[in-house]
């Protein structure tokens, strides 16, 4: 969610759970609670989802989504990305 560290610092309290799903998909769900370092003001909360799967001996795919509910000076954000990786 943060491309640079805020001037007041950043604390990231998080918890995650991961599990294999049918079809060879590996899933991970992460919850973040962001606070400033200096006075522990709330910056926002984020939910991340990652799904990955090996598609062949050399190719794997990855889907990532992140949803930030900002607080005050930080706007709400939603980001989604997909990637294919080839190993040789």
mmCIF file of C-alpha atoms in Angstrom:
data_model
loop_
_atom_site.group_PDB
_atom_site.id
_atom_site.type_symbol
_atom_site.label_atom_id
_atom_site.label_comp_id
_atom_site.label_asym_id
_atom_site.label_seq_id
_atom_site.Cartn_x
_atom_site.Cartn_y
_atom_site.Cartn_z
ATOM 1 C CA UNK A 1 0.000 0.000 0.000
ATOM 2 C CA UNK A 2 2.835 2.402 0.754
ATOM 3 C CA UNK A 3 5.416 3.082 -1.949
ATOM 4 C CA UNK A 4 7.417 5.224 0.476
ATOM 5 C CA UNK A 5 7.512 5.291 4.266
ATOM 6 C CA UNK A 6 5.403 8.132 5.706
ATOM 7 C CA UNK A 7 7.366 10.874 7.515
ATOM 8 C CA UNK A 8 5.756 9.763 10.803
ATOM 9 C CA UNK A 9 7.002 6.180 10.309
ATOM 10 C CA UNK A 10 5.053 3.003 9.683
ATOM 11 C CA UNK A 11 4.025 0.059 11.840
ATOM 12 C CA UNK A 12 2.478 -2.929 10.052
ATOM 13 C CA UNK A 13 0.573 -5.328 12.291
ATOM 14 C CA UNK A 14 -0.538 -8.311 10.240
ATOM 15 C CA UNK A 15 -1.901 -11.845 10.281
ATOM 16 C CA UNK A 16 -2.166 -14.336 7.451
ATOM 17 C CA UNK A 17 -3.520 -17.726 6.555
ATOM 18 C CA UNK A 18 -2.547 -19.884 3.614
ATOM 19 C CA UNK A 19 -3.849 -23.161 2.243
ATOM 20 C CA UNK A 20 -3.712 -25.331 -0.856
ATOM 21 C CA UNK A 21 -6.929 -25.233 -2.893
ATOM 22 C CA UNK A 22 -8.264 -27.765 -5.398
ATOM 23 C CA UNK A 23 -6.607 -27.708 -8.805
ATOM 24 C CA UNK A 24 -3.101 -27.193 -7.451
ATOM 25 C CA UNK A 25 -3.742 -23.567 -6.442
ATOM 26 C CA UNK A 26 -1.878 -22.140 -3.449
ATOM 27 C CA UNK A 27 -3.817 -19.390 -1.666
ATOM 28 C CA UNK A 28 -2.757 -16.815 0.900
ATOM 29 C CA UNK A 29 -4.927 -14.196 2.614
ATOM 30 C CA UNK A 30 -3.273 -11.398 4.624
ATOM 31 C CA UNK A 31 -4.794 -8.690 6.852
ATOM 32 C CA UNK A 32 -2.708 -5.561 7.633
ATOM 33 C CA UNK A 33 -3.396 -2.837 10.208
ATOM 34 C CA UNK A 34 -1.179 0.202 9.522
ATOM 35 C CA UNK A 35 -0.214 2.738 12.215
ATOM 36 C CA UNK A 36 2.265 5.611 12.396
ATOM 37 C CA UNK A 37 5.442 5.079 14.424
ATOM 38 C CA UNK A 38 5.374 8.405 16.248
ATOM 39 C CA UNK A 39 1.886 8.573 17.776
ATOM 40 C CA UNK A 40 0.302 5.289 16.614
ATOM 41 C CA UNK A 41 -2.338 7.095 14.521
ATOM 42 C CA UNK A 42 -4.293 4.744 12.295
ATOM 43 C CA UNK A 43 -3.293 4.915 8.613
ATOM 44 C CA UNK A 44 -5.651 2.221 7.323
ATOM 45 C CA UNK A 45 -6.383 -1.480 6.932
ATOM 46 C CA UNK A 46 -5.559 -3.734 4.002
ATOM 47 C CA UNK A 47 -6.647 -7.167 2.771
ATOM 48 C CA UNK A 48 -4.361 -9.013 0.329
ATOM 49 C CA UNK A 49 -5.142 -12.158 -1.668
ATOM 50 C CA UNK A 50 -2.547 -14.197 -3.547
ATOM 51 C CA UNK A 51 -3.316 -17.218 -5.737
ATOM 52 C CA UNK A 52 -0.520 -19.156 -7.418
ATOM 53 C CA UNK A 53 -0.387 -22.283 -9.545
ATOM 54 C CA UNK A 54 2.251 -24.207 -11.469
ATOM 55 C CA UNK A 55 0.974 -24.446 -15.052
ATOM 56 C CA UNK A 56 3.689 -26.690 -16.507
ATOM 57 C CA UNK A 57 7.201 -27.859 -15.713
ATOM 58 C CA UNK A 58 8.564 -24.401 -16.553
ATOM 59 C CA UNK A 59 5.630 -22.001 -16.207
ATOM 60 C CA UNK A 60 3.756 -20.773 -13.133
ATOM 61 C CA UNK A 61 1.058 -18.139 -12.748
ATOM 62 C CA UNK A 62 0.363 -15.694 -9.934
ATOM 63 C CA UNK A 63 -2.675 -13.502 -9.223
ATOM 64 C CA UNK A 64 -2.452 -10.776 -6.558
ATOM 65 C CA UNK A 65 -5.083 -8.373 -5.255
ATOM 66 C CA UNK A 66 -4.764 -5.738 -2.513
ATOM 67 C CA UNK A 67 -7.538 -3.591 -1.058
ATOM 68 C CA UNK A 68 -6.593 -0.715 1.259
ATOM 69 C CA UNK A 69 -9.187 1.188 3.286
ATOM 70 C CA UNK A 70 -7.287 4.383 4.019
ATOM 71 C CA UNK A 71 -7.890 6.645 6.962
ATOM 72 C CA UNK A 72 -7.735 10.438 6.724
ATOM 73 C CA UNK A 73 -4.787 11.461 4.557
ATOM 74 C CA UNK A 74 -4.423 8.090 2.797
ATOM 75 C CA UNK A 75 -6.990 7.294 0.071
ATOM 76 C CA UNK A 76 -8.672 3.939 -0.489
ATOM 77 C CA UNK A 77 -6.758 1.842 -3.039
ATOM 78 C CA UNK A 78 -7.420 -1.341 -4.978
ATOM 79 C CA UNK A 79 -4.638 -3.041 -6.932
ATOM 80 C CA UNK A 80 -4.775 -6.226 -8.979
ATOM 81 C CA UNK A 81 -1.953 -7.885 -10.892
ATOM 82 C CA UNK A 82 -1.281 -11.122 -12.768
ATOM 83 C CA UNK A 83 2.056 -12.564 -13.764
ATOM 84 C CA UNK A 84 3.469 -15.533 -15.625
ATOM 85 C CA UNK A 85 6.881 -16.835 -14.636
ATOM 86 C CA UNK A 86 9.082 -18.973 -16.837
ATOM 87 C CA UNK A 87 11.998 -20.909 -15.354
ATOM 88 C CA UNK A 88 14.666 -22.538 -17.504
#
